[in-house]
XYZ file of C-alpha atoms in Angstrom:
510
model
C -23.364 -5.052 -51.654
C -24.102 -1.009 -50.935
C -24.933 1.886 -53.069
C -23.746 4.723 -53.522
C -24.970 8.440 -53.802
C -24.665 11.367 -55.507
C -25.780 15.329 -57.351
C -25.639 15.133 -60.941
C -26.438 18.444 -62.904
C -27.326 17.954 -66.184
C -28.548 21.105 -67.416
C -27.504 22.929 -70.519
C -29.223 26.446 -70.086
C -27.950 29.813 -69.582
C -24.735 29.616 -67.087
C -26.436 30.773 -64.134
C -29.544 29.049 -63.921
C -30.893 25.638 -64.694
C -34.512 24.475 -65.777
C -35.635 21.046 -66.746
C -38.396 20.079 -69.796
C -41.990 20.516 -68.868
C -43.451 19.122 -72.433
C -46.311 16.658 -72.786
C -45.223 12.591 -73.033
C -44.228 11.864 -76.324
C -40.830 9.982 -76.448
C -39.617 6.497 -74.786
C -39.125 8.145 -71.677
C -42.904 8.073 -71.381
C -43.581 4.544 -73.624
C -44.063 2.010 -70.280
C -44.197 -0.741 -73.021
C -40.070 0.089 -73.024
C -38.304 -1.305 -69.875
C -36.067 1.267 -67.844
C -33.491 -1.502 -68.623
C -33.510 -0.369 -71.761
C -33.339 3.660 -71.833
C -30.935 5.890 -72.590
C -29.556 7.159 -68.844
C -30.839 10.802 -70.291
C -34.077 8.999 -70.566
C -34.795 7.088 -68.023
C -33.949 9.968 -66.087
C -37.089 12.196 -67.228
C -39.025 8.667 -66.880
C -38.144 8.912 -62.977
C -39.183 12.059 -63.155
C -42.340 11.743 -64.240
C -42.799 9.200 -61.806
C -41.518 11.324 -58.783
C -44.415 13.853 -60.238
C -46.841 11.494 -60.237
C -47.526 11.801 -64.008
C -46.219 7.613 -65.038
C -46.646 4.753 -62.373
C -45.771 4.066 -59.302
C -42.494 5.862 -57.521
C -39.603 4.764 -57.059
C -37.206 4.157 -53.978
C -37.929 5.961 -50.767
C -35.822 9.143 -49.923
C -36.505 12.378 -47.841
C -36.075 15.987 -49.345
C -36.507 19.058 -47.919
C -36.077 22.741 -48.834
C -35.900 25.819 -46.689
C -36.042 29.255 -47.631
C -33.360 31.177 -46.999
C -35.074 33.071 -43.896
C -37.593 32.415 -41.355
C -38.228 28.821 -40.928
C -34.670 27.865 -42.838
C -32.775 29.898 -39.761
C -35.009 28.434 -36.929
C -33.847 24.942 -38.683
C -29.958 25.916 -39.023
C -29.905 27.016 -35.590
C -31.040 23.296 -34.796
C -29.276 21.286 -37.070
C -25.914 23.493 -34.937
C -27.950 22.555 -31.567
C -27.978 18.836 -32.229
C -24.195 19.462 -33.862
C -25.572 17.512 -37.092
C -24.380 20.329 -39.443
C -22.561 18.334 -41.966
C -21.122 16.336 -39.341
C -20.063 17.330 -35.403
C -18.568 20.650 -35.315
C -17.650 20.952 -39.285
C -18.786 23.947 -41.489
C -18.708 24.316 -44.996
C -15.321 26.097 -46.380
C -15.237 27.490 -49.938
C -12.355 27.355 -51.805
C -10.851 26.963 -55.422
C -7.780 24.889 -56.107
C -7.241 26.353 -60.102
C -5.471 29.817 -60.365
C -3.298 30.892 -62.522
C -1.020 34.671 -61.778
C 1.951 36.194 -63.549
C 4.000 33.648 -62.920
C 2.175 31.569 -65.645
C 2.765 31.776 -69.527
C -0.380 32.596 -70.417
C -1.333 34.649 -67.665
C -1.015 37.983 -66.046
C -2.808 39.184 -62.228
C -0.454 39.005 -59.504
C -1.283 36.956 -56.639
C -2.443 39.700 -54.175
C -5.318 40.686 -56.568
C -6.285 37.033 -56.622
C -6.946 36.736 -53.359
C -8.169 40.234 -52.250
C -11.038 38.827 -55.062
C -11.252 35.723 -53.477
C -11.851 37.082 -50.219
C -14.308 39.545 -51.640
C -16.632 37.033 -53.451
C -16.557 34.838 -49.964
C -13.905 32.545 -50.728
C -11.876 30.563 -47.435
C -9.015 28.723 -49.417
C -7.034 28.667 -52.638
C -4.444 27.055 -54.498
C -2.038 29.064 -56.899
C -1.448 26.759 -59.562
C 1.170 28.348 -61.928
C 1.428 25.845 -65.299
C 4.435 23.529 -64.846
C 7.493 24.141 -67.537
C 10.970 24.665 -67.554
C 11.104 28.210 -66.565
C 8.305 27.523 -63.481
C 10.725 24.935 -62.325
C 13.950 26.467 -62.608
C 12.866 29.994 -61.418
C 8.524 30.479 -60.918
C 8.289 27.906 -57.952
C 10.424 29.689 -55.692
C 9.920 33.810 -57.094
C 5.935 32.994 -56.184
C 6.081 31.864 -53.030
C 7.309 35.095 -50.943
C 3.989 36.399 -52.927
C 1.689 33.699 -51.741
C 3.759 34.349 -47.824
C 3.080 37.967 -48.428
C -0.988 37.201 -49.094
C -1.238 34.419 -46.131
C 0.105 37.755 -43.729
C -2.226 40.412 -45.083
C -5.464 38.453 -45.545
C -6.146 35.932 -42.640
C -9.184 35.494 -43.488
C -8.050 33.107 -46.351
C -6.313 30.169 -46.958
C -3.839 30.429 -49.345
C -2.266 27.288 -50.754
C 0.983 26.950 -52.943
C 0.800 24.378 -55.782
C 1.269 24.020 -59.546
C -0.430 22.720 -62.462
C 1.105 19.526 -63.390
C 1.610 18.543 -66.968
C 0.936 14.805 -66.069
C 2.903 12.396 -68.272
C 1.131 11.066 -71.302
C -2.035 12.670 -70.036
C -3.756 16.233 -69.474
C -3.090 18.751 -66.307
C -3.384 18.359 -63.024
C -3.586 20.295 -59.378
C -0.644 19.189 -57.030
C -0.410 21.353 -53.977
C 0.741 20.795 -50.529
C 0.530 22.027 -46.779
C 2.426 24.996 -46.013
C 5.980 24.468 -44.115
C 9.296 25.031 -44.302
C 9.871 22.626 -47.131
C 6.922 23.457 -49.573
C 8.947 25.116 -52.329
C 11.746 22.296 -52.469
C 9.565 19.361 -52.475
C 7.165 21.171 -55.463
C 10.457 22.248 -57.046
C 11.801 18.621 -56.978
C 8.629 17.211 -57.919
C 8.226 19.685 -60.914
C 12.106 18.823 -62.330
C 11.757 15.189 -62.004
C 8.323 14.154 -62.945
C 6.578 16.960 -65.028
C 5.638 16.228 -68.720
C 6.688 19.064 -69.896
C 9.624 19.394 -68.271
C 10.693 15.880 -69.183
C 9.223 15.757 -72.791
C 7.359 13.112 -71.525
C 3.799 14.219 -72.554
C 3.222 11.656 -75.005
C 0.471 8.490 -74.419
C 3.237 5.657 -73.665
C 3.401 3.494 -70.894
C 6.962 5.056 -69.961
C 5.334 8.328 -69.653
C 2.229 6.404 -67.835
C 4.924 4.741 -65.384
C 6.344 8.403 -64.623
C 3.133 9.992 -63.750
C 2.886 7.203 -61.237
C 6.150 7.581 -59.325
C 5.575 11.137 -59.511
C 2.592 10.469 -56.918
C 4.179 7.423 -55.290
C 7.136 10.651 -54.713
C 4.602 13.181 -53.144
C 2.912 10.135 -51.016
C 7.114 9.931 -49.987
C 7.522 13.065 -49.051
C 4.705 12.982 -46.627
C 5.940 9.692 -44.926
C 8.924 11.231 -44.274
C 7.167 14.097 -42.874
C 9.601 16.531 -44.908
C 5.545 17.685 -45.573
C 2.400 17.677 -44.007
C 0.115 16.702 -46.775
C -0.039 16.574 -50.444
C -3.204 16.219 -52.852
C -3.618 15.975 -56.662
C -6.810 16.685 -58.671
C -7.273 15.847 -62.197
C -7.994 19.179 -64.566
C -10.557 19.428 -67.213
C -9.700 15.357 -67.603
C -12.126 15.157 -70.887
C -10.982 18.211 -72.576
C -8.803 16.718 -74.850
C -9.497 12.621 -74.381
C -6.405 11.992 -73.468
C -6.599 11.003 -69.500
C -7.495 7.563 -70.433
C -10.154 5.302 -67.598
C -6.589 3.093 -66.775
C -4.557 5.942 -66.217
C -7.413 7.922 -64.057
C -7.706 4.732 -62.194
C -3.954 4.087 -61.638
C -3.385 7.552 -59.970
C -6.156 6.793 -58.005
C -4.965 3.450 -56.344
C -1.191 4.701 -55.709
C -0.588 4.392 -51.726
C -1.184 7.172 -49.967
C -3.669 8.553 -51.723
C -2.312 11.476 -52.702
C -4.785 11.467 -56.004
C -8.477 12.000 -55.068
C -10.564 13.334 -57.473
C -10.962 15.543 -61.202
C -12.656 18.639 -61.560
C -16.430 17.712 -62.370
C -16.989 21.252 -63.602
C -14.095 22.468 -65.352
C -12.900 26.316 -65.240
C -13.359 29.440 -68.239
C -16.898 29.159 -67.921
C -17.399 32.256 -69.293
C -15.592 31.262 -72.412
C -18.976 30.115 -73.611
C -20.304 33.326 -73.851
C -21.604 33.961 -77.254
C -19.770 36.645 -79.768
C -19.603 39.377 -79.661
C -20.164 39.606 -76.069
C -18.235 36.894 -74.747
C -15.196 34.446 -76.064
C -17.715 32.411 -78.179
C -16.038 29.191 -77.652
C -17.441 26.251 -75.666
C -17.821 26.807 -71.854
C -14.234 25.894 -70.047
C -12.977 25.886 -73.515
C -13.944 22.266 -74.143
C -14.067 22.819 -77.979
C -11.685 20.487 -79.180
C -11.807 16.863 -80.913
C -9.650 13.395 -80.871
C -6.320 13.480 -81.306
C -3.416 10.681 -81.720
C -3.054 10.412 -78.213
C -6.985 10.625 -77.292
C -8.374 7.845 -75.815
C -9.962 5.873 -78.859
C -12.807 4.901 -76.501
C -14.424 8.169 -76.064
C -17.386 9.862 -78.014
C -17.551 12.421 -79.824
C -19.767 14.388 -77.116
C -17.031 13.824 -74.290
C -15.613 16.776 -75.668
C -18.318 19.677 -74.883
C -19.913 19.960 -71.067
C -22.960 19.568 -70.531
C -24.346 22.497 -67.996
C -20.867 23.570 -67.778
C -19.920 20.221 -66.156
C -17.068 17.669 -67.438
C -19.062 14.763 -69.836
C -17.131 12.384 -67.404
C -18.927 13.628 -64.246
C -22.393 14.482 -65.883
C -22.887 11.435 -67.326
C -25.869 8.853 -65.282
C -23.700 5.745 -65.079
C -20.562 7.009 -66.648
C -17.071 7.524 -65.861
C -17.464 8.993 -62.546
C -20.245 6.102 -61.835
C -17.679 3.786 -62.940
C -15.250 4.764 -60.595
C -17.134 4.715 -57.404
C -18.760 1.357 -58.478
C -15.596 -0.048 -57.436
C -16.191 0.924 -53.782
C -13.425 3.849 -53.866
C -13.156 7.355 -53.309
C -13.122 9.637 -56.121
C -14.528 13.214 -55.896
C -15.389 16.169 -57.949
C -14.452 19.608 -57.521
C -15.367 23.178 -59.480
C -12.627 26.281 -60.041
C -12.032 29.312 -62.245
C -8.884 27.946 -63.744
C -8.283 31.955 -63.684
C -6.055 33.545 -66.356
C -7.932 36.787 -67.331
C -11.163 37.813 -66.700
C -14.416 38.534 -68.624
C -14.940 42.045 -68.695
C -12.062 43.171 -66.910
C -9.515 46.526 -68.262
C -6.588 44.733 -67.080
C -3.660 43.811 -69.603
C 0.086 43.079 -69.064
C 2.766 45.615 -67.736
C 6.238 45.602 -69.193
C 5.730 45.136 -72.552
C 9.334 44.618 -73.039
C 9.733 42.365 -70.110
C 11.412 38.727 -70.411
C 9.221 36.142 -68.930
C 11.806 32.981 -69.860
C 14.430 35.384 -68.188
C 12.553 36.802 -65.180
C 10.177 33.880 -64.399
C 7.081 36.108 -64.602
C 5.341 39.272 -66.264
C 5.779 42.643 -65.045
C 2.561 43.541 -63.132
C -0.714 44.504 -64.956
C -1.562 47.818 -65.296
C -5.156 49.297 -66.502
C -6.372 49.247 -70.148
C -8.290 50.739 -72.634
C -11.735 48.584 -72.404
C -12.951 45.763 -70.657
C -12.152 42.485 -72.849
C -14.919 40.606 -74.010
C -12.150 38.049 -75.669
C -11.864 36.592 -71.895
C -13.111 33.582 -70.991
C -12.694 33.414 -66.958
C -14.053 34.619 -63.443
C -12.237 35.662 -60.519
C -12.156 33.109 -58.258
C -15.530 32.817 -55.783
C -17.455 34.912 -58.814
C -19.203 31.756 -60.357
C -17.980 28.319 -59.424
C -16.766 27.062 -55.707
C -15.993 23.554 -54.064
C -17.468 23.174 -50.671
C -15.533 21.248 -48.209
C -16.669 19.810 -45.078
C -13.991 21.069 -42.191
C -13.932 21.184 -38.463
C -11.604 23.850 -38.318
C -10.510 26.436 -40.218
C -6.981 25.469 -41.619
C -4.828 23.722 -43.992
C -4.910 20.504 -42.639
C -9.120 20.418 -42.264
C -9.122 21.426 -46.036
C -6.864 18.819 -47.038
C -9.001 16.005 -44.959
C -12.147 17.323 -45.843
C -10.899 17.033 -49.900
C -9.867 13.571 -49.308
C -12.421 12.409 -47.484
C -15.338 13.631 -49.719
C -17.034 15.929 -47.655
C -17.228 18.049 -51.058
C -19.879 19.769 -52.764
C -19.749 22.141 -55.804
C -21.449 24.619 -57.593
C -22.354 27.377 -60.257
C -23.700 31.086 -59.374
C -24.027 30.336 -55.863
C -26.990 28.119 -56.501
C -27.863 27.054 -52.875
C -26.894 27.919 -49.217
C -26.521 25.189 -47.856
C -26.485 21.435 -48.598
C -26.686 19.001 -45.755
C -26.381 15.123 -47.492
C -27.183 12.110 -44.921
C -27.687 8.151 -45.334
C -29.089 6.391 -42.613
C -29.760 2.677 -41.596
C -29.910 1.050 -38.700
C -29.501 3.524 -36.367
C -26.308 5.014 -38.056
C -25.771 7.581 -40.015
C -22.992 8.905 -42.726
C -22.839 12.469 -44.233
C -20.632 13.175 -47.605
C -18.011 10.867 -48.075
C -18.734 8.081 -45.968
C -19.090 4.620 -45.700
C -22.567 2.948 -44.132
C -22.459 -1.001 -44.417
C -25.563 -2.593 -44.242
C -26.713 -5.859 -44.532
C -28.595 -6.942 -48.303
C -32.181 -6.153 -47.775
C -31.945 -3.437 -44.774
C -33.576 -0.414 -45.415
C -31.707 2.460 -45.779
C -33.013 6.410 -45.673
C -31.358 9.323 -47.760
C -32.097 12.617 -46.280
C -31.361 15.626 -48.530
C -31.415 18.807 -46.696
C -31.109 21.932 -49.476
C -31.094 25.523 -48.038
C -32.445 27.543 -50.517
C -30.804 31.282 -51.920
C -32.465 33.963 -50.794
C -29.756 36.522 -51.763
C -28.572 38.171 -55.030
C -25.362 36.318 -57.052
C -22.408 38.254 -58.098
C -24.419 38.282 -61.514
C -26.961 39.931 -59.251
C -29.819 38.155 -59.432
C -31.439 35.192 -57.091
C -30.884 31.707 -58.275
C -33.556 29.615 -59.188
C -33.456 25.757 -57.925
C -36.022 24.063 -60.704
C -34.742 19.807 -60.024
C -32.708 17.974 -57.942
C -32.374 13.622 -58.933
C -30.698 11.030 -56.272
C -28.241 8.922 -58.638
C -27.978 5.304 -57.000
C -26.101 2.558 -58.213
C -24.169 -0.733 -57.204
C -20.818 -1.102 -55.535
C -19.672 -4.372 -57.839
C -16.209 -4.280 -56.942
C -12.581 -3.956 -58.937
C -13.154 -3.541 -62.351
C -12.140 -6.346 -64.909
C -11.486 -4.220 -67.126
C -9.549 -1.000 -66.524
C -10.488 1.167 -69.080
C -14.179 0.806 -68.588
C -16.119 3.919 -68.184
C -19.562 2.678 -67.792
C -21.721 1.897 -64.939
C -24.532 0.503 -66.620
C -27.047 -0.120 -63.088
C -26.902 3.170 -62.512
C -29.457 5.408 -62.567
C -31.589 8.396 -61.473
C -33.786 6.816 -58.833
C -35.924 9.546 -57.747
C -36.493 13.324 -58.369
C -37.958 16.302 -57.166
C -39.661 19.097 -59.140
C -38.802 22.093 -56.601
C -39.636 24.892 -59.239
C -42.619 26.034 -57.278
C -40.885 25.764 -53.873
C -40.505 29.802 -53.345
C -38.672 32.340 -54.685
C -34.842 31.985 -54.327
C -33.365 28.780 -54.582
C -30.736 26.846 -56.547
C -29.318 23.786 -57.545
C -27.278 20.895 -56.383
């Protein structure tokens, strides 16, 4: 039996910072006479945390934490952690990136891809995916009139990595992010993919076990193509997978455990986060646009609250001992990721060139041109402004990218919240970073080392992010589940937690 570890952030403040409740005892949380067996997850979380404060009890399990500011001391240890080549593992660095981005050659969507990357590389991003939606006209014309764009973009900035993929309309379920190495073959095995197994482009989007079947051979396809080595590598990500309820536990866990792996993880924090921006200065929806409710082909399963975020992350992934809980319970990989899911930007003067011109004919939108004012009405961020996934490389390239996303060495955030994040389990004279595996016999003591560098620089937003709490989330590794479309992890929990409010000025959260 092991555990497993992760961040959860379950905030619900302003979008760029995150604070936690500081009130005097007065709800079950704070009742002792109430077992933690017994607690809500949301309050047997504050329970741990008053225990980690010393204000209930006795702590809980034992777990190193440190914080550094962003100067001084925090370089002298950086500059050792690189010494002793422990920085997230030998040799590796942390790359961002963002695999959600929508340009011209999508519907609903208008920036070419040249201005999404020259933003990219301005807000500090490393890689990207283009993700054009999946349809009829993407597949017929899109898939191959964007890729001497994306070709164009790899050649003038090579300082980014700059990925060509699509958003897939999975069968009977919601989107998702397939994307591939770069080579020779990249636009005929998406364009194949995209005509066969797309829901949309073979009316296959509603919740049957047909439709189910094809969003499996569509993977077990991809997972084909690089055994044959007509690619290098192919990955999918789930998008915004509790928007609408209707990317069932089953289904999540059946593109997980096709061979090859070629499905590895959702978004935890969905894109359009400024869509929650109140009227009349912002969209006035829900953040990432997660302001729906059930429909026929929901999930029946679900509450009610699965379909709002919860500090701007996915219910599924924010959610002590929930779906994401659920999955790795099972003693398999699945990882979370953050993007802009960019269409059109808050605040920006950009609209659509051409009005005349014939996107079903052409494939894509005449080239934006400047407007009148900058559009409150928009409800995204370049990519890099606000959210970024954090993947553990050794190099900088496709290939590193692509491991590092499968094999978990992922971390995301909001506002550039932290520096740095260094993750570590120990036991018995081993060690693991993110995403790995340390086996241990029952009853050996194991040590979790949490290493945050703190921010000591301005956001895009222009202000210094504040880190107020960070909680270790344990639970138990119980094997296959018996029942497929389970989403509960019941034994897990918030095991210990650290009030870092007073640790400086500058920091974030993780």
């Amino acid at each position: 039996m092991g555990h497993h570890h992760h961040p959860h952030d379950h905030s619900h403040e302003h979008p760029h910072t995150h604070s936690h409740d500081h009130d005097a005892p007065v709800g079950p949380a704070e009742d002792l006479h109430v077992p933690d067996t017994e607690l809500a997850p949301s309050d047997l979380g504050r329970r741990n945390f008053l225990r980690a404060a010393g204000v209930l009890g006795a702590g809980v399990a034992a777990a190193g934490f440190v914080t550094e500011q962003g100067t001084g001391t925090a370089a002298a240890a950086e500059q050792e952690m690189l010494h002793s080549g422990k920085r997230h593992g030998r040799g590796q660095r942390w790359l961002a990136g963002d695999h959600h981005i929508h340009t011209q050659f999508s519907s609903d969507a208008m920036y070419r891809v040249v201005d999404h990357v020259q933003h990219a590389s301005a807000y500090g991003l490393d890689w990207m995916v283009i993700t054009d939606h999946g349809s009829e006209t993407h597949a017929k014309i899109g898939v191959d009139k964007v890729n001497p764009h994306i070709r164009a973009a790899r050649a003038e900035f090579d300082d980014m990595l700059v990925f060509q993929g699509l958003e897939w309309n999975i069968p009977a379920a919601e989107h998702g992010t397939v994307f591939v190495h770069p080579g020779a073959n990249e636009v005929a095995v998406l364009k194949a993919f995209e005509n066969t197994y797309d829901g949309s482009v073979k009316k296959a989007s509603a919740a049957t076990p047909q439709n189910e079947s094809l969003a499996l051979k569509g993977l077990a396809y991809l997972a084909s193509a690089v055994g044959s080595r007509e690619i290098k590598d192919a990955l999918m990500l789930a998008n915004h997978p509790a928007r609408k309820g209707i990317d069932s536990p089953h289904e999540i866990r059946g593109w997980r455990d096709v061979p090859g792996r070629i499905a590895v993880g959702m978004e935890g924090a969905p894109g359009h986060q400024a869509a929650g921006l109140p009227k009349p200065h912002g969209p006035g929806s829900g953040r990432g646009y997660y302001d729906g409710s059930p429909s026929k082909d929901s999930f029946a399963g679900y509450p009610l609250e699965s379909y709002r975020t919860f500090g701007g992350f996915d219910w599924m992934t924010a959610t002590v001992g929930g779906l994401w809980d659920s999955l790795l319970s099972e003693g398999k990989p699945w990882w979370i990721t953050a993007n802009s899911d960019s269409h059109s930007v808050y605040l920006d003067t950009a609209v659509r060139g051409g009005p005349d011109s014939d996107f079903a004919k052409q494939g894509h939108y005449a080239d934006p041109v400047n407007g009148p004012v900058p559009d409150t009405g928009n409800g995204d961020y370049w990519p890099g402004y606000y959210s970024r996934t954090l993947v553990g490389a050794d190099r900088r390239d496709y290939a590193a990218v692509m491991s590092g996303l499968r094999d978990g060495r992922v971390w995301v955030d909001h506002g550039r919240l932290v520096q740095d994040l260094d993750v570590r389990m120990r036991a018995g004279g081993r060690e693991v970073g993110l995403g790995g595996v340390l086996t241990v016999r029952r009853g050996t003591q194991a040590e979790l080392v949490v290493r945050i560098r703190t921010q000591s620089l301005p956001n895009w937003a222009q202000f210094v992010p504040r880190l107020a709490k960070v909680d270790a989330v344990a639970g138990f590794v119980t094997g296959p589940a018996s029942d497929r479309d389970t989403f509960v992890a019941p034994e897990t929990q918030v095991v210990r937690s650290w009030d870092v409010s007073t640790v400086g000025a500058g920091s974030g959260s993780s």
